[in-house]
Coordinates of C-alpha atoms and ligand atoms in Angstrom, one line a residue:
X9 CA 36.7 69.8 24.6
X10 CA 36.4 72.3 27.4
X11 CA 34.6 71.4 30.6
X12 CA 31.1 72.8 30.5
X13 CA 30.4 75.6 33.0
X14 CA 28.7 74.0 36.0
X15 CA 26.3 75.4 38.6
X16 CA 28.0 76.6 41.7
X17 CA 25.7 74.7 44.1
X18 CA 23.2 71.9 44.2
X19 CA 20.5 74.4 45.5
X20 CA 21.3 76.5 42.4
X21 CA 20.6 73.5 40.2
X22 CA 17.4 72.5 41.9
X23 CA 16.1 76.1 41.9
X24 CA 16.9 76.7 38.3
X25 CA 15.3 73.4 37.2
X26 CA 12.4 74.4 39.4
X27 CA 12.6 77.9 37.9
X28 CA 12.3 76.3 34.4
X29 CA 9.4 74.2 35.6
X30 CA 7.6 76.8 37.7
X31 CA 6.3 79.5 35.5
X32 CA 3.1 80.7 33.8
X33 CA 2.1 77.0 33.6
X34 CA 1.6 77.1 37.4
X35 CA 0.2 80.5 38.1
X36 CA -1.6 81.3 34.9
X37 CA -2.3 78.1 32.9
X38 CA -3.0 75.7 35.7
X39 CA -5.8 77.7 37.3
X40 CA -7.5 78.6 34.1
X41 CA -7.5 75.1 32.7
X42 CA -8.7 73.7 36.0
X43 CA -11.5 76.3 35.9
X44 CA -12.5 75.2 32.4
X45 CA -12.6 71.5 33.3
X46 CA -14.6 71.8 36.4
X47 CA -12.2 71.9 39.3
X48 CA -11.1 69.3 41.8
X49 CA -11.8 66.1 39.7
X50 CA -9.5 67.5 37.0
X51 CA -6.9 68.4 39.6
X52 CA -6.8 64.7 40.8
X53 CA -6.2 63.4 37.3
X54 CA -3.5 66.0 36.7
X55 CA -1.8 65.0 39.9
X56 CA -1.9 61.3 39.0
X57 CA -0.4 62.1 35.6
X58 CA 2.4 64.1 37.2
X59 CA 3.5 61.1 39.2
X60 CA 2.9 58.2 36.9
X61 CA 3.9 59.9 33.6
X62 CA 5.8 63.0 34.3
X63 CA 8.2 61.9 36.9
X64 CA 9.9 59.1 34.9
X65 CA 10.2 61.4 31.9
X66 CA 12.0 64.2 33.9
X67 CA 14.5 61.6 35.1
X68 CA 15.0 60.5 31.5
X69 CA 15.6 64.0 30.3
X70 CA 18.1 64.7 33.1
X71 CA 19.8 61.5 32.3
X72 CA 20.1 62.2 28.6
X73 CA 21.4 65.7 29.4
X74 CA 23.9 64.6 32.0
X75 CA 25.3 61.7 30.0
X76 CA 25.6 63.6 26.7
X77 CA 26.7 66.9 28.3
X78 CA 24.8 68.6 25.5
X79 CA 21.5 70.3 24.8
X80 CA 18.9 68.5 22.8
X81 CA 20.5 69.9 19.6
X82 CA 23.3 67.3 20.1
X83 CA 22.4 65.0 22.9
X84 CA 20.9 62.3 20.7
X85 CA 23.8 62.5 18.2
X86 CA 26.1 61.7 21.1
X87 CA 24.3 58.9 22.7
X88 CA 22.6 57.1 19.8
X89 CA 24.0 53.8 18.4
X90 CA 25.8 54.4 15.1
X91 CA 23.7 54.5 12.1
X92 CA 20.4 55.3 13.9
X93 CA 18.3 58.4 13.4
X94 CA 17.3 59.5 16.9
X95 CA 19.1 62.8 16.4
X96 CA 16.4 63.9 13.9
X97 CA 14.3 64.5 17.0
X98 CA 16.3 67.7 17.5
X99 CA 14.2 69.5 14.9
X100 CA 10.8 69.1 16.4
X101 CA 12.3 69.6 19.8
X102 CA 13.9 72.9 18.9
X103 CA 10.8 74.0 17.0
X104 CA 8.8 73.2 20.2
X105 CA 11.0 75.4 22.3
X106 CA 10.7 78.3 19.8
X107 CA 6.9 77.8 19.6
X108 CA 6.6 77.9 23.3
X109 CA 8.4 81.2 23.5
X110 CA 6.3 82.6 20.7
X111 CA 3.3 82.9 23.1
X112 CA 5.0 82.7 26.5
X113 CA 6.7 86.1 26.0
X114 CA 3.4 87.8 25.3
X115 CA 1.9 86.6 28.6
X116 CA 5.2 87.6 30.3
X117 CA 4.5 91.0 28.9
X118 CA 1.0 91.1 30.4
X119 CA 2.5 90.3 33.8
X120 CA 4.9 93.2 33.4
X121 CA 2.1 95.6 32.5
X122 CA 0.1 94.5 35.5
X123 CA 3.0 95.3 37.8
X124 CA 2.8 98.9 36.5
X125 CA -1.0 99.1 36.6
X126 CA -1.1 97.8 40.2
X127 CA 1.6 100.2 41.3
X128 CA -0.3 103.1 39.7
X129 CA -3.5 102.0 41.5
X130 CA -5.4 101.7 38.2
X131 CA -7.9 99.3 39.7
X132 CA -8.9 101.2 42.7
X133 CA -12.7 101.2 43.3
X134 CA -13.3 99.4 40.0
X135 CA -16.1 96.9 39.5
X136 CA -15.9 93.6 37.7
X137 CA -16.8 95.1 34.4
X138 CA -14.2 97.8 34.8
X139 CA -11.4 95.3 35.6
X140 CA -12.3 93.2 32.6
X141 CA -12.5 96.3 30.5
X142 CA -8.9 97.2 31.5
X143 CA -7.7 93.8 30.3
X144 CA -9.6 94.0 27.1
X145 CA -8.1 97.5 26.4
X146 CA -4.6 96.1 26.7
X147 CA -5.4 93.2 24.3
X148 CA -6.8 95.7 21.8
X149 CA -3.6 97.6 21.7
X150 CA -1.1 95.9 19.4
X151 CA 1.6 98.6 19.9
X152 CA 1.5 98.3 23.7
X153 CA 1.5 94.5 23.6
X154 CA 4.4 94.4 21.1
X155 CA 6.4 96.8 23.3
X156 CA 5.8 94.7 26.4
X157 CA 6.7 91.5 24.5
X158 CA 10.0 93.0 23.2
X159 CA 10.8 94.2 26.7
X160 CA 10.5 90.7 28.1
X161 CA 12.4 89.1 25.3
X162 CA 15.3 91.6 25.6
X163 CA 15.4 91.3 29.4
X164 CA 15.5 87.5 29.1
X165 CA 18.4 87.5 26.7
X166 CA 20.4 90.1 28.7
X167 CA 20.2 87.8 31.7
X168 CA 21.3 84.8 29.7
X169 CA 24.2 86.7 28.0
X170 CA 25.6 87.4 31.5
X171 CA 26.5 83.8 31.7
X172 CA 25.3 80.8 33.6
X173 CA 26.5 81.4 37.1
X174 CA 26.4 85.2 37.2
X175 CA 23.2 85.6 35.3
X176 CA 20.9 82.7 35.3
X177 CA 21.7 81.0 38.5
X178 CA 21.9 84.0 40.7
X179 CA 18.8 85.8 39.5
X180 CA 16.7 82.6 39.5
X181 CA 17.6 81.8 43.1
X182 CA 16.5 85.2 44.4
X183 CA 13.3 85.2 42.3
X184 CA 12.1 81.7 43.3
X185 CA 12.6 82.2 47.0
X186 CA 10.7 85.5 47.0
X187 CA 7.9 84.0 45.0
X188 CA 7.4 81.1 47.4
X189 CA 7.2 83.5 50.4
X190 CA 4.8 85.9 48.9
X191 CA 2.5 83.3 47.6
X192 CA 2.2 81.8 51.0
X193 CA 1.0 85.1 52.4
X194 CA -1.6 85.5 49.6
X195 CA -2.9 82.0 50.2
X196 CA -3.6 82.9 53.8
X197 CA -5.3 86.1 52.7
X198 CA -7.4 84.2 50.2
X199 CA -8.5 81.5 52.7
X200 CA -9.9 84.2 54.9
X201 CA -12.0 85.9 52.1
X202 CA -15.6 86.1 52.8
X203 CA -17.6 84.1 50.3
X204 CA -14.5 82.2 49.2
X205 CA -15.5 78.8 50.7
X206 CA -17.4 77.8 47.6
X207 CA -14.2 78.4 45.6
X208 CA -12.3 76.0 47.9
X209 CA -15.0 73.4 47.3
X210 CA -14.8 73.8 43.6
X211 CA -11.1 73.4 43.8
X212 CA -10.7 70.7 46.4
X213 CA -13.9 68.6 46.4
X214 CA -13.9 66.3 43.4
X215 CA -17.1 66.2 41.4
X216 CA -16.8 63.8 38.6
X217 CA -20.2 64.9 37.3
X218 CA -18.8 68.3 36.4
X219 CA -15.9 66.7 34.7
X220 CA -18.2 64.6 32.5
X221 CA -20.1 67.8 31.6
X222 CA -16.9 69.3 30.3
X223 CA -16.2 66.0 28.5
X224 CA -14.1 63.3 30.1
X225 CA -12.0 62.6 27.0
X226 CA -11.1 66.2 26.5
X227 CA -10.4 66.8 30.2
X228 CA -8.0 63.8 30.3
X229 CA -6.2 65.2 27.2
X230 CA -6.0 68.6 28.9
X231 CA -4.7 67.1 32.1
X232 CA -2.0 65.3 30.2
X233 CA -1.0 68.5 28.4
X234 CA -0.9 70.5 31.6
X235 CA 1.1 67.8 33.5
X236 CA 3.8 67.8 30.8
X237 CA 3.7 71.6 30.3
X238 CA 4.2 72.3 34.0
X239 CA 7.1 70.0 34.3
X240 CA 8.7 71.3 31.0
X241 CA 9.1 67.8 29.7
X242 CA 9.1 66.4 26.2
X243 CA 11.3 68.8 24.2
X244 CA 14.7 68.8 25.9
X245 CA 13.9 72.1 27.7
X246 CA 14.8 70.7 31.1
X247 CA 17.3 68.1 29.9
X248 CA 19.9 70.8 29.4
X249 CA 20.1 71.4 33.1
X250 CA 21.2 67.8 33.5
X251 CA 24.2 68.8 31.5
X252 CA 25.2 71.4 34.0
X253 CA 25.5 69.2 37.0
X254 CA 28.0 66.7 38.3
X255 CA 27.4 63.1 39.2
X256 CA 27.1 63.4 43.0
X257 CA 23.4 63.0 43.1
X258 CA 21.1 60.4 41.6
X259 CA 18.6 61.9 39.3
X260 CA 15.4 60.5 40.6
X261 CA 15.8 62.5 43.9
X262 CA 16.4 65.7 41.9
X263 CA 13.4 65.0 39.7
X264 CA 11.2 64.5 42.8
X265 CA 12.4 67.8 44.3
X266 CA 11.5 69.7 41.1
X267 CA 8.1 68.1 40.8
X268 CA 7.2 68.7 44.4
X269 CA 8.3 72.4 44.3
X270 CA 6.4 72.8 41.0
X271 CA 3.3 71.2 42.4
X272 CA 3.4 73.3 45.6
X273 CA 3.4 76.5 43.5
X274 CA 0.6 75.4 41.2
X275 CA -1.5 74.3 44.2
X276 CA -1.0 77.6 46.0
X277 CA -1.9 79.5 42.8
X278 CA -5.3 77.6 42.9
X279 CA -5.7 78.4 46.5
X280 CA -5.3 82.1 45.8
X281 CA -7.4 82.3 42.7
X282 CA -10.5 80.1 43.2
X283 CA -11.7 81.5 46.5
X284 CA -11.3 84.9 44.9
X285 CA -13.4 83.9 41.9
X286 CA -16.3 82.9 44.0
X287 CA -16.0 85.8 46.4
X288 CA -16.1 88.3 43.6
X289 CA -18.5 86.5 41.3
X290 CA -16.2 85.7 38.5
X291 CA -16.7 82.5 36.4
X292 CA -13.8 80.2 36.9
X293 CA -14.0 79.1 33.3
X294 CA -13.1 82.5 32.0
X295 CA -10.0 81.2 30.2
X296 CA -6.6 82.7 29.7
X297 CA -7.6 86.0 31.3
X298 CA -8.7 84.4 34.6
X299 CA -5.7 85.5 36.6
X300 CA -6.0 89.1 35.3
X301 CA -9.6 89.6 36.0
X302 CA -9.8 87.9 39.5
X303 CA -6.7 89.2 41.3
X304 CA -7.2 92.9 41.0
X305 CA -10.4 92.4 43.0
X306 CA -8.5 90.6 45.7
X307 CA -6.0 93.4 46.1
X308 CA -8.6 96.1 45.9
X309 CA -10.4 94.7 48.9
X310 CA -7.2 94.1 51.0
X311 CA -5.7 96.6 53.3
X312 CA -2.5 97.7 51.6
X313 CA -3.7 96.0 48.5
X314 CA -1.9 98.2 46.1
X315 CA 1.5 97.2 47.6
X316 CA 0.5 93.5 47.8
X317 CA -0.8 93.6 44.3
X318 CA 2.3 95.2 42.9
X319 CA 4.5 92.6 44.7
X320 CA 2.3 89.8 43.5
X321 CA 2.6 90.7 39.8
X322 CA 6.4 91.4 40.3
X323 CA 6.8 87.8 41.5
X324 CA 4.5 86.4 38.8
X325 CA 6.7 88.2 36.4
X326 CA 9.7 86.6 38.0
X327 CA 8.2 83.1 37.6
X328 CA 7.7 83.9 33.9
X329 CA 11.1 85.3 33.4
X330 CA 12.8 82.4 35.2
X331 CA 11.2 80.0 32.7
X332 CA 11.9 82.3 29.8
X333 CA 15.6 82.6 30.8
X334 CA 15.8 78.8 31.1
X335 CA 14.3 78.2 27.6
X336 CA 16.4 81.0 26.1
X337 CA 19.4 79.2 27.6
X338 CA 18.3 76.3 25.5
X339 CA 17.9 78.4 22.4
X340 CA 21.3 79.8 22.8
X341 CA 22.9 76.4 23.3
X342 CA 21.1 75.1 20.2
X343 CA 22.9 77.8 18.3
X344 CA 26.3 77.4 19.9
X345 CA 26.1 73.6 19.8
X346 CA 25.1 73.5 16.1
X347 CA 27.2 76.4 14.7
X348 CA 30.0 76.8 17.3
X349 CA 29.3 80.6 17.4
X350 CA 29.9 82.6 20.6
X351 CA 27.2 82.9 23.3
X352 CA 26.9 86.6 22.7
X353 CA 26.3 86.2 19.0
X354 CA 23.8 83.3 19.6
X355 CA 22.0 85.5 22.1
X356 CA 21.6 88.5 19.8
X357 CA 20.4 86.3 16.9
X358 CA 17.9 84.3 18.9
X359 CA 16.7 87.5 20.5
X360 CA 15.8 88.9 17.1
X361 CA 14.2 85.7 16.0
X362 CA 12.0 85.4 19.1
X363 CA 10.9 89.1 18.8
X364 CA 9.7 88.5 15.2
X365 CA 8.2 85.1 15.9
X366 CA 6.2 86.4 18.8
X367 CA 4.3 88.9 16.7
X368 CA 1.5 86.6 15.5
X369 CA 0.5 85.9 19.1
X370 CA 0.3 89.6 19.9
X371 CA -1.7 90.4 16.7
X372 CA -4.0 87.4 17.3
X373 CA -5.7 89.4 20.1
X374 CA -6.4 92.5 17.9
X375 CA -5.6 92.9 14.2
X376 CA -5.9 89.2 13.5
X377 CA -8.6 88.3 15.9
X378 CA -10.8 87.1 13.0
X379 CA -8.5 84.1 12.8
X380 CA -10.0 81.6 15.2
X381 CA -8.1 78.4 14.5
X382 CA -9.6 76.2 17.3
X383 CA -13.2 77.3 17.2
X384 CA -15.1 80.5 18.0
X385 CA -13.2 82.9 20.3
X386 CA -9.9 81.0 20.0
X387 CA -6.7 82.9 19.2
X388 CA -3.2 82.4 17.8
X389 CA -2.1 81.8 21.4
X390 CA -4.5 78.9 21.8
X391 CA -3.2 77.3 18.6
X392 CA 0.4 77.7 19.6
X393 CA -0.3 76.5 23.1
X394 CA -2.2 73.5 21.7
X395 CA 0.6 72.6 19.3
X396 CA 3.2 72.6 22.1
X397 CA 1.3 71.3 25.1
X398 CA -0.9 68.7 23.5
X399 CA 1.4 67.6 20.6
X400 CA 5.1 68.3 20.9
X401 CA 5.3 67.6 24.7
X402 CA 3.5 64.2 24.8
X403 CA 5.0 62.9 21.5
X404 CA 8.4 64.2 22.4
X405 CA 8.1 62.4 25.8
X406 CA 7.4 59.2 23.9
X407 CA 10.7 59.7 22.1
X408 CA 12.6 60.1 25.3
X409 CA 10.9 57.0 26.7
X410 CA 11.7 54.9 23.6
X411 CA 15.2 56.1 23.5
X412 CA 15.9 55.2 27.1
X413 CA 14.2 51.8 27.1
X414 CA 14.9 50.4 23.6
X415 CA 18.0 48.5 22.7
X416 CA 17.9 50.3 19.3
X417 CA 18.3 53.5 21.3
X418 CA 20.4 54.4 24.3
X419 CA 18.9 51.5 26.1
X420 CA 17.6 50.7 29.6
X421 CA 20.9 49.6 31.2
X422 CA 22.7 52.7 30.2
X423 CA 19.9 54.9 31.2
X424 CA 19.6 53.3 34.5
X425 CA 23.3 53.5 35.2
X426 CA 23.3 57.2 34.4
X427 CA 20.2 57.9 36.5
X428 CA 21.5 56.0 39.4
X429 CA 25.0 57.3 39.6
X430 CA 25.5 59.2 42.8
X431 CA 23.7 59.4 46.1
X432 CA 20.0 59.6 46.8
X433 CA 16.8 58.0 45.6
X434 CA 17.4 55.3 43.0
X435 CA 15.2 54.8 39.9
X436 CA 13.8 51.3 40.5
X437 CA 14.9 48.6 38.1
X438 CA 11.7 46.7 38.7
X439 CA 9.5 49.2 36.8
X440 CA 11.1 48.4 33.4
X441 CA 8.0 46.7 31.9
X442 CA 5.8 49.6 33.1
X443 CA 8.1 52.3 31.7
X444 CA 8.8 50.5 28.4
X445 CA 5.3 49.4 27.5
X446 CA 2.5 50.7 29.8
X447 CA 3.6 54.3 30.1
X448 CA 3.9 54.9 26.3
X449 CA 0.6 53.1 25.8
X450 CA -1.1 55.4 28.2
X451 CA 0.3 58.6 26.6
X452 CA -0.5 57.3 23.1
X453 CA -4.0 56.4 24.0
X454 CA -4.8 59.7 25.7
X455 CA -3.3 61.5 22.8
X456 CA -5.4 59.7 20.1
X457 CA -8.6 59.8 22.0
X458 CA -7.9 63.5 22.8
X459 CA -8.0 64.3 19.1
X460 CA -11.2 62.3 18.7
X461 CA -12.8 64.0 21.6
X462 CA -11.7 67.5 20.6
X463 CA -12.2 67.5 16.9
X464 CA -14.6 64.8 15.9
Ligands
LIG501 N1 7.0 74.6 32.7 C1 6.9 75.9 32.2 C2 5.8 76.6 33.0 O1 5.1 76.0 33.8 C3 6.6 75.9 30.8 C4 7.5 75.1 29.9 C5 7.0 74.1 29.1 C6 8.9 75.4 29.9 C7 7.9 73.3 28.3 C8 9.7 74.7 29.1 C9 9.2 73.6 28.3 O2 5.5 77.7 32.8

């Protein structure tokens, strides 16, 4: 078997794992979900879940990826004890990766379109109704949205087809660093907005009363989904990057780096968006369009706003593309691992598949808008997102936990040995009882009560 292509540097690995983690989940999903569930109190629960549930699961995914040297399409086949059926998990996991891309690419397309609109100065001197109207006009145009989606999909696969080091690693590195710098500048601008204070309070001062209003059970379920979504855990999407690194570093340290970077970006996105909502009188619970109806105002009011706005959407687009490229990398390895075909062939076929599969999400906003699967006003996007974030990711994480702690799976000792090979922060042996029993119990409980709260 040939050695797998490796990343050229540790920074490259951290940034691409962070690139996979940091994406629309941070800049688009985090602010709008936080807005829907009442702000700071929700953020606290989300942060807690990141640390007590998310962090151990990323370490497990990296460990399974590094030990098996395979994507989720083959990692369980390689590590499972003879005669067991863990490898069947590949099917829901691969389906989850596809399902994610089926709506993610559409939002990636919105970002691309907003780059253009900003650069053209479309929003200059527009009032709130006008800005919302522009967004609505885009949603109402299936041809435009399809074109944008296809553009994003093709671009993603072109980057992947260029190969791991030349394509994925290089591009992600540049994109992530530029994103961090630009966001910092926008945070400073937003903190100085007149009338933005109330937004900061909404975002940073916990008010559990508000959380109760939104429904505690549902909010906790949403926080779980967001924590897993933002870290990309539960369906082997991030595991694969464990298969591209050597054994010099222990995995817990790497996981902490990824989590911290991811959280910084989400936190900054909130700092940019919430003061702006309050300064320009936009409801923070507007939903998936929140980013697109608040930010044009910010830029309109800023000196040089057209340039800033264009740059902002370019980097948001980068954040989306870096995640898309990372997940496409997974889709391509599913195909190469399972059929042994070449990377180019795998890329072309997966590209076609994703283009077709992404159509329902696009049409859900216009031709099929009568289909409202999760209640009035909901769309295909909401359904696909719910299936991935609130089902595949938490349940898939349970599979990783069971696999890494059960003697009928890979087992605790082997997991620990892999995770703790190298230098850096060790995964503590003492937390075994917590990881094996408490952590899955928490996930399962939140999952079950989430269904009750949401649907009964
Ligand atoms: N973490 C990514 C984001 O925040 C989304 C993602 C979820 C990617 C699951 C892969 C797997 O945008």
